[in-house]
Coordinates of C-alpha atoms in Angstrom, one line a residue:
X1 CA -0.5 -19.2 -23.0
X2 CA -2.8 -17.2 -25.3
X3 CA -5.7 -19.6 -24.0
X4 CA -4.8 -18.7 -20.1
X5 CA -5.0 -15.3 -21.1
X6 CA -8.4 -15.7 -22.2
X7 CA -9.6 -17.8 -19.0
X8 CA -8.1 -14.8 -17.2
X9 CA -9.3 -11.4 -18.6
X10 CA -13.3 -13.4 -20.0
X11 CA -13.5 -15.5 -16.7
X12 CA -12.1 -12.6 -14.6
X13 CA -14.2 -10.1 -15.9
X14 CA -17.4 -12.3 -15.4
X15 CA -16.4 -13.2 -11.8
X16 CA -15.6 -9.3 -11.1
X17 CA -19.2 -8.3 -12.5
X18 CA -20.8 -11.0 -10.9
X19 CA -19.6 -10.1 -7.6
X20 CA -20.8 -5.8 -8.5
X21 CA -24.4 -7.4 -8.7
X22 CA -24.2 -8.8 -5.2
X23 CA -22.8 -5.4 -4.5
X24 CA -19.3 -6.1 -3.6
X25 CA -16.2 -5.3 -5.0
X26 CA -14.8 -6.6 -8.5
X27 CA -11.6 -7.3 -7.3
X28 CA -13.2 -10.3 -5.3
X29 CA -14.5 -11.8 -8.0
X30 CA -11.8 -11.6 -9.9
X31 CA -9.4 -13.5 -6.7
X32 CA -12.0 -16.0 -6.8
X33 CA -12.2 -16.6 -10.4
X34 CA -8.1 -17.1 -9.9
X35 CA -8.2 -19.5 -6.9
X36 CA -10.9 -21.3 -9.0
X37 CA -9.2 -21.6 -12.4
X38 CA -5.5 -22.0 -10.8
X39 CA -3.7 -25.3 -10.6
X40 CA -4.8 -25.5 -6.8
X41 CA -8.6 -26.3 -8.4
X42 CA -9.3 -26.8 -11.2
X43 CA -6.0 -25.9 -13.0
X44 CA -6.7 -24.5 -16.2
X45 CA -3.9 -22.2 -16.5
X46 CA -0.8 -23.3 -18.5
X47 CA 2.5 -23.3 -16.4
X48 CA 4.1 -20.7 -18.7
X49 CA 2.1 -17.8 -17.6
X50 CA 2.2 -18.8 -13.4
X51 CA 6.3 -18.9 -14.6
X52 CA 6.5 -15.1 -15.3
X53 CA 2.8 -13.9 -13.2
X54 CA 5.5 -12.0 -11.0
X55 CA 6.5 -10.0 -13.8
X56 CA 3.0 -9.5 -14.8
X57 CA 2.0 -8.8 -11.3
X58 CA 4.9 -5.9 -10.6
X59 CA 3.8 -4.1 -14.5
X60 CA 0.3 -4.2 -13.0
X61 CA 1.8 -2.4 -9.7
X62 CA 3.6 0.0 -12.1
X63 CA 0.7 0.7 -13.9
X64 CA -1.8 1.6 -10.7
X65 CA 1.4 3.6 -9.0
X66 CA 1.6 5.5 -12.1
X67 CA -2.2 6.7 -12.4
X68 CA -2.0 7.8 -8.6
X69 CA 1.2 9.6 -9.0
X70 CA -0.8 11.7 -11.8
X71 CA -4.1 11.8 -9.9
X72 CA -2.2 13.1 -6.9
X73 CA -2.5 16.8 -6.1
X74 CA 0.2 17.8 -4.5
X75 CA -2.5 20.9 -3.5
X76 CA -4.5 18.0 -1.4
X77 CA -1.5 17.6 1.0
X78 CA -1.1 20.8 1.4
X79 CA -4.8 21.9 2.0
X80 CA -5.5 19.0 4.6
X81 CA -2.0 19.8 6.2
X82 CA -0.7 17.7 9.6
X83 CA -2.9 14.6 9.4
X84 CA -3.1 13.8 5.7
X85 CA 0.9 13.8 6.2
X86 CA 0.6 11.5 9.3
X87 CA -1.9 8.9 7.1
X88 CA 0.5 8.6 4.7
X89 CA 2.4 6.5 7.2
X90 CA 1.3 6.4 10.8
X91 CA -1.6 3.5 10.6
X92 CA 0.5 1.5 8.5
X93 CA 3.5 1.7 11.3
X94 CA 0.8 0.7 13.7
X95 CA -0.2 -2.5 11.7
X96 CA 3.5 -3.7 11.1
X97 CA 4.2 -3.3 14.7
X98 CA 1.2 -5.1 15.8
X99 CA 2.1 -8.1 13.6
X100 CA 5.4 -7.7 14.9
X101 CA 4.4 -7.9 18.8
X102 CA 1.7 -10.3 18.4
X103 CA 2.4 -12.7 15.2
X104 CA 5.1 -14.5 16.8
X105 CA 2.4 -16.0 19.6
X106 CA -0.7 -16.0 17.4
X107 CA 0.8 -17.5 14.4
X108 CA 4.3 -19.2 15.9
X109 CA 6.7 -17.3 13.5
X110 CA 9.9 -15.1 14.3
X111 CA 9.8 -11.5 14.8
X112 CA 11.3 -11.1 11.4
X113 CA 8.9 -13.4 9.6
X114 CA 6.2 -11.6 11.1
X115 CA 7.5 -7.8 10.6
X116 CA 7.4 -9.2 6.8
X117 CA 4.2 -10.5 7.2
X118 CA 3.3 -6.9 8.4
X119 CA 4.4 -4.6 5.8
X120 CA 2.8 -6.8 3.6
X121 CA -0.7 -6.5 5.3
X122 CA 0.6 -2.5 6.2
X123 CA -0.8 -0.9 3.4
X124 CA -4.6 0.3 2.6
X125 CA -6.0 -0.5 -1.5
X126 CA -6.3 2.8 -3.5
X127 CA -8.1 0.4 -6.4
X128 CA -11.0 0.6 -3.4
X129 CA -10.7 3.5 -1.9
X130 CA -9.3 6.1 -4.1
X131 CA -12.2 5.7 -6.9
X132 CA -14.8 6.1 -3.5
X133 CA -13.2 9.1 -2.6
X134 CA -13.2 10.5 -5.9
X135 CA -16.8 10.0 -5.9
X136 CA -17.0 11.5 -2.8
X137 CA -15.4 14.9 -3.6
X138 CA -17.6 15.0 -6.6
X139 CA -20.9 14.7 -5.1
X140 CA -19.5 17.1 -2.3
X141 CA -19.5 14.4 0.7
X142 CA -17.0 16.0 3.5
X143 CA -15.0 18.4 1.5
X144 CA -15.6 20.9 3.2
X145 CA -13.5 19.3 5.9
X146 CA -11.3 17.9 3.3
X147 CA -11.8 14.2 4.6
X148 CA -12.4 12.8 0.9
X149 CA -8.8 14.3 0.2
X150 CA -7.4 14.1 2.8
X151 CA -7.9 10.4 2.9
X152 CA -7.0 9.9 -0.9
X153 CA -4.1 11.5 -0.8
X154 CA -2.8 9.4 2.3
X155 CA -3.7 6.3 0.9
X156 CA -2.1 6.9 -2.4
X157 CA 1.2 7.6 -0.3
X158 CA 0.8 5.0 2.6
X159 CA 1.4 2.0 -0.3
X160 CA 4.9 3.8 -1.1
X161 CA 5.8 3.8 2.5
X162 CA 4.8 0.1 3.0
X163 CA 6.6 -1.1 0.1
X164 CA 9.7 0.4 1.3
X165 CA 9.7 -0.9 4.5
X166 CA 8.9 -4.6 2.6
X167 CA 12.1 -4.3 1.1
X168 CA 13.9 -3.3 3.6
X169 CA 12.6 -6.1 6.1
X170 CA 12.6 -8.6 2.8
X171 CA 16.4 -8.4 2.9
X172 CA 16.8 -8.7 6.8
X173 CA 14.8 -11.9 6.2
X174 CA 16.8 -13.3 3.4
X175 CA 20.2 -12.1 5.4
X176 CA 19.1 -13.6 8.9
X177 CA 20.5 -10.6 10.5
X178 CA 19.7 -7.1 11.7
X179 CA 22.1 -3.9 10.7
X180 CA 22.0 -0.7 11.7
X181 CA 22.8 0.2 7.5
X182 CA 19.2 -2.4 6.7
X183 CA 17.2 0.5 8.5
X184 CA 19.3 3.4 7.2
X185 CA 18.9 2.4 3.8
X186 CA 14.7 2.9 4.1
X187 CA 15.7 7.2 4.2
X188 CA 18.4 6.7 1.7
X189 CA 16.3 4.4 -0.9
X190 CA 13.4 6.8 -0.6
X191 CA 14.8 10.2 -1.0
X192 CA 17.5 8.5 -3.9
X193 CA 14.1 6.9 -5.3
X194 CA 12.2 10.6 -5.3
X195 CA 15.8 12.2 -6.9
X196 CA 15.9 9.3 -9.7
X197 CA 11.5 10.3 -10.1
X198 CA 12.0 13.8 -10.4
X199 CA 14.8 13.4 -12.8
X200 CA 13.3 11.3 -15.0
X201 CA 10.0 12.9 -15.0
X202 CA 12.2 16.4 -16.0
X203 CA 13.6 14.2 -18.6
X204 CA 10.1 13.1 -20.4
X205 CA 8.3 16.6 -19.5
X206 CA 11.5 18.7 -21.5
X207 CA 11.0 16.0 -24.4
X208 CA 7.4 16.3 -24.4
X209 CA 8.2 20.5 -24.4
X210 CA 10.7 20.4 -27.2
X211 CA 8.0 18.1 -29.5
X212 CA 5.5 20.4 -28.9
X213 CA 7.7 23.9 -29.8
X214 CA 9.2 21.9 -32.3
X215 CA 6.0 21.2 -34.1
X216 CA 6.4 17.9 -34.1
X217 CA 3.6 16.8 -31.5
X218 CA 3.9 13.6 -29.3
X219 CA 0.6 11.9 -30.0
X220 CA -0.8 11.1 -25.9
X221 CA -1.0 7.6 -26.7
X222 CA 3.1 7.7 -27.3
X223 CA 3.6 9.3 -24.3
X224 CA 2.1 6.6 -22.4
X225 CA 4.6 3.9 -24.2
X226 CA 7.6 6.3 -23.2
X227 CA 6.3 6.8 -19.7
X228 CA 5.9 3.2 -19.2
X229 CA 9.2 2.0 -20.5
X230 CA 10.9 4.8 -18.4
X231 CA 9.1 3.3 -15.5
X232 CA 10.3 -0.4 -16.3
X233 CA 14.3 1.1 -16.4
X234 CA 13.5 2.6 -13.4
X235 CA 13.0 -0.5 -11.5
X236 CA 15.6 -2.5 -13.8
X237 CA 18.2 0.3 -12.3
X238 CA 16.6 -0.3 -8.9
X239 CA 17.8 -4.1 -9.1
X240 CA 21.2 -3.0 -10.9
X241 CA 22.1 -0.7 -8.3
X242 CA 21.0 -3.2 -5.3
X243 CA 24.4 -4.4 -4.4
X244 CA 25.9 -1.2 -4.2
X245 CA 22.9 1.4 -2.6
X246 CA 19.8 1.8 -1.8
X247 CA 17.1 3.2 -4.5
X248 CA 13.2 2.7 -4.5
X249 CA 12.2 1.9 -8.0
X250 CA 8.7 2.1 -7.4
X251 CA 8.5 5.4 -5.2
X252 CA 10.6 6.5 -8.1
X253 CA 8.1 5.6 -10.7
X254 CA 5.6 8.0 -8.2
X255 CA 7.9 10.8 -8.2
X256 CA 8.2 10.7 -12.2
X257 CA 4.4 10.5 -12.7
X258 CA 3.8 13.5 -10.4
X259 CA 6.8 15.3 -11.8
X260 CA 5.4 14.8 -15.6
X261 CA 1.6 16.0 -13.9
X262 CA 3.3 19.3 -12.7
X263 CA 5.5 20.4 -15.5
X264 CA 2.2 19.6 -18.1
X265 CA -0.8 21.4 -19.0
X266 CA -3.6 20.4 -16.7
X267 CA -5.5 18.7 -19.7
X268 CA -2.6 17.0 -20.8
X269 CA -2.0 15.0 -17.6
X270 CA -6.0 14.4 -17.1
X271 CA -5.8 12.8 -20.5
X272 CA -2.6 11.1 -19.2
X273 CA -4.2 9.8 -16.0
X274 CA -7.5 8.5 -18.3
X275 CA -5.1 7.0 -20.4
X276 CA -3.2 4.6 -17.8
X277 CA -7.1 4.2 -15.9
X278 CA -7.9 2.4 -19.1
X279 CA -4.4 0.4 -19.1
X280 CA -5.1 -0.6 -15.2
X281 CA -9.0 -2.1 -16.5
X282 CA -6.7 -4.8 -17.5
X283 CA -3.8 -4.9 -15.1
X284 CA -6.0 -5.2 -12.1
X285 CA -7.5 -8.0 -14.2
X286 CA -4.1 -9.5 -14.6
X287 CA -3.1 -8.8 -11.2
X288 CA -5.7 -10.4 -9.1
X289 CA -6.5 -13.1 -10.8
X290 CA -3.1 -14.5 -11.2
X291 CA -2.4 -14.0 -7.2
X292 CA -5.4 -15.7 -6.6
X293 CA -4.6 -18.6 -8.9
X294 CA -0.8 -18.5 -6.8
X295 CA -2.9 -19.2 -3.8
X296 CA -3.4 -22.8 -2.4
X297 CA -6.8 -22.4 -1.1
X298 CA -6.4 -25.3 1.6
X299 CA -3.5 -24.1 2.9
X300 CA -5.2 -20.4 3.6
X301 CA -8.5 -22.4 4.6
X302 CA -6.2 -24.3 7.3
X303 CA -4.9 -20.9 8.3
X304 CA -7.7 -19.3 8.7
X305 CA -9.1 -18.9 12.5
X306 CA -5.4 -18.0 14.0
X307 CA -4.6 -15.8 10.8
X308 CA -8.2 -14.1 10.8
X309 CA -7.9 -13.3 14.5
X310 CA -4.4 -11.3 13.7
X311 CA -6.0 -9.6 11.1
X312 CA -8.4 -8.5 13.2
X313 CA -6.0 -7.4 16.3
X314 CA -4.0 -5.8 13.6
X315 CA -7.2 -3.9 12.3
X316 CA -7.6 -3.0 15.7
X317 CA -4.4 -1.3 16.4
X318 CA -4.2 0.5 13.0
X319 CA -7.5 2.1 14.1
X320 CA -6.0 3.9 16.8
X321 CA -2.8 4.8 14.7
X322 CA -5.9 6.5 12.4
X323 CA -7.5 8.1 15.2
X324 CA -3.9 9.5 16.3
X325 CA -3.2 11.0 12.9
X326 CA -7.0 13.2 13.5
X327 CA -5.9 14.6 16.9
X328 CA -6.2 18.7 16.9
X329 CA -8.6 18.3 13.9
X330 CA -12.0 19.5 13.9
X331 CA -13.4 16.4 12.7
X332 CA -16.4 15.2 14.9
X333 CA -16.1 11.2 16.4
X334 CA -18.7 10.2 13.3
X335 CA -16.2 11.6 10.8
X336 CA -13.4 10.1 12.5
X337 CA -14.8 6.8 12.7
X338 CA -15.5 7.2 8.8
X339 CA -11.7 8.1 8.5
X340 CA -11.2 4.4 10.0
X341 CA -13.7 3.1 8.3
X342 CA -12.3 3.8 4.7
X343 CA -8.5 2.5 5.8
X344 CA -9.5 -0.6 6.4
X345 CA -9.6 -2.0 2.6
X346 CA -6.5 -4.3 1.6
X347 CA -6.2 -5.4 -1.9
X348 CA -3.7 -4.2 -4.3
X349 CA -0.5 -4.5 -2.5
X350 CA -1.1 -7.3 -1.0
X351 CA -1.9 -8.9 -4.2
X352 CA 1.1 -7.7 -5.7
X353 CA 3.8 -8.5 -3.0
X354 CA 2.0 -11.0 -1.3
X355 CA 3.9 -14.4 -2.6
X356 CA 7.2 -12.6 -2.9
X357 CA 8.4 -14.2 0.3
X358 CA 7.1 -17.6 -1.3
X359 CA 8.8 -17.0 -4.5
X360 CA 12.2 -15.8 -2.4
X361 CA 12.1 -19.3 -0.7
X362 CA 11.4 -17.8 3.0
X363 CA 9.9 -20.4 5.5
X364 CA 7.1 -17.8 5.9
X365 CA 6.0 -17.8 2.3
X366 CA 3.4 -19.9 2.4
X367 CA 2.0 -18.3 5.6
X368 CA 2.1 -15.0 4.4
X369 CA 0.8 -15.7 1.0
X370 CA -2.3 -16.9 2.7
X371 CA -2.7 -14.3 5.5
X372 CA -2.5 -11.7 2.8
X373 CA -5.3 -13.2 0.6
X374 CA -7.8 -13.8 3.9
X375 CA -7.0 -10.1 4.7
X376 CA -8.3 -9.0 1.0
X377 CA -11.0 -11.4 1.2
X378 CA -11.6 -9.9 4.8
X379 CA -10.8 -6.5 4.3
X380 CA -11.9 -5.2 1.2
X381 CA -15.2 -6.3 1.3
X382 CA -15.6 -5.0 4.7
X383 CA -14.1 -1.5 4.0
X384 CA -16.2 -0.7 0.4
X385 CA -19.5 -1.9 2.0
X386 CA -18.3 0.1 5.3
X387 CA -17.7 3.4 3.5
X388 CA -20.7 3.3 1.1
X389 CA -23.1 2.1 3.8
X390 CA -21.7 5.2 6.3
X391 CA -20.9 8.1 4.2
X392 CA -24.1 9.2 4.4
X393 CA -24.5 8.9 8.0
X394 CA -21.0 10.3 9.0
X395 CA -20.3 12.7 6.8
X396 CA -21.6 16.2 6.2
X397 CA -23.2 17.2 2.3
X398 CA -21.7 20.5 2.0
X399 CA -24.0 23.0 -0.7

């Protein structure tokens, strides 16, 4: 195992910074570098770690969900108002549903297969757009309008909504029915997952407290281990309690981080958030290169004109869900087609939930797994060159 580990984070890394000289994003590099080095190529990787890569893949997820819910100003949501609310949600709903109306035809699967298939491909990347806006905000590109934060913050929330609804349609799937109780349990996991959150970040932030009055200090670099291994219980409770209710482990994990950002000194969390953006140099490592080696390249390549044509229709569709969300704003149509633009990118979920249905034995698996990896390879390339090609043609520098 240790030698797979070194194929992944030395070949990985090369791959990711060979891919920034042709100026596109790392995270391409590193799929290839996982296709190329799985057991569908060249098959260098020892069974062992493609056993437990769905472990590895969901601490990756835990990791990136962890650093949002810290970089997340609750402020942002509140300054941009209405339609950084509705981007938390709206495009993604339009995506799912246009899988769901059109997948069946396009790619011959059933309406649940292909509402699966959706909330997979639902949500946008923050690994490519949230470090884009960041740099936008800094260098004073739209923020005047709040469109830099407006966008983050509906991207770092969108993921949370799409993961629920994943779960949700996951066990419809597995069931082979519909209930009423599968669609109230989406409000019931996500408000119990928020409570369960905000609990446990009042937990850590009063023990952080009572170190710090007590005199005895909890080093940063502690707090990140405690932080990490509350998040794991949270999702182990999450799979303990799934017989009985409804909880979201991971929008719990969110609601923790943002609680422990609120209840801590400002510098206290920045450090915090630096702290897990060093963790998530190797996570997103990890995660994409081990989804890409889970990925048999000739079945995506026979895929490929049928799934890249839903992809597109889907892109389509979401576009006017974004373009919804910006009604009554002031932004111009160049700013709204920037707004577009930058929620187009697909990568991190998708990597991370992507062969669940394959590793849950649905028909779809397969199918999925492959749609999901032609819409990263599509999408994110398309929506990081789109937004640093345009930014400075669609958006206003404000002094």
């Amino acid at each position: 195992m240790l030698t797979s580990l070194a194929l992944v984070f030395l070949l990985g890394f090369f791959g990711a910074g060979l891919f920034s000289l042709i100026k596109l994003p790392r995270i391409i590099g590193m799929l290839f570098t996982g296709i190329l080095i799985g057991p569908f190529v060249l098959d260098l990787l020892d069974p062992t770690i493609l056993n437990i890569s769905g472990d590895l893949r969901k601490m990756a997820l835990i990791i990136i969900l962890i650093k949002a819910g810290l970089s997340l100003d609750i402020s942002d949501l509140k300054k941009v108002g209405r339609p950084a609310v509705l981007m938390s949600f709206l495009p993604a709903t339009f995506e799912i549903l246009a899988f769901y109306l059109f997948a069946p035809s396009i790619l011959g699967i059933s309406r649940t297969e292909a509402a699966v298939m959706g909330a997979v491909l639902g949500a946008v990347s923050p690994a490519v757009v949230i470090p884009r806006m960041v740099s936008l905000m800094e260098n004073k590109w739209g923020t005047k309008k709040g469109i830099p934060q407006m966008i983050m913050a509906g991207a770092s929330c969108d993921d949370i909504f799409v993961i629920v609804l994943f779960t949700a349609f996951l066990s419809i799937a597995q069931g082979g029915n519909v209930s009423v109780m599968d669609f109230v349990n989406i409000p019931v996991s996500i408000i119990l997952g928020i409570l369960a959150g905000i609990l446990a970040g009042f937990c850590l932030s009063f023990l952080f407290e009572k170190s710090f009055d007590s005199g005895r200090k909890i080093r940063n670099s502690t707090k990140v281990v405690l932080i990490l291994g509350v998040s794991f219980l949270l999702i182990a409770i999450e799979n303990w309690l799934s017989e009985t209710v409804a909880l979201s482990g991971l929008l719990a994990v969110v609601a923790m981080a943002c609680t422990v950002k609120i209840r801590s000194a400002k510098e206290v969390s920045a450090r915090l958030s630096q702290k897990f953006g060093k963790l998530w140099i190797a996570a997103e490592v990890i995660l994409f290169v081990l989804v890409g080696a889970a990925v048999d390249i000739r079945f995506t390549l026979d895929a490929g004109l049928a799934a890249a044509a839903m992809i597109f229709v889907a892109l389509a569709i979401r576009a006017l869900g974004v373009f919804l969300c910006l009604l009554g704003t002031p932004l111009s149509a160049k700013e709204r087609l920037f707004c577009v633009i930058a929620y187009l990118p697909k990568a991190t979920v998708q990597a991370a939930i992507g062969s669940v249905p394959l590793a849950m034995g649905l028909p779809c698996g397969k199918l999925v797994l492959a749609v999901a990896v032609l819409g990263i390879l599509i999408t994110a390339p398309l929506g990081a060159i789109g937004i640093d090609a345009s930014y400075k043609h669609f958006l206003t520098k404000d002094e």
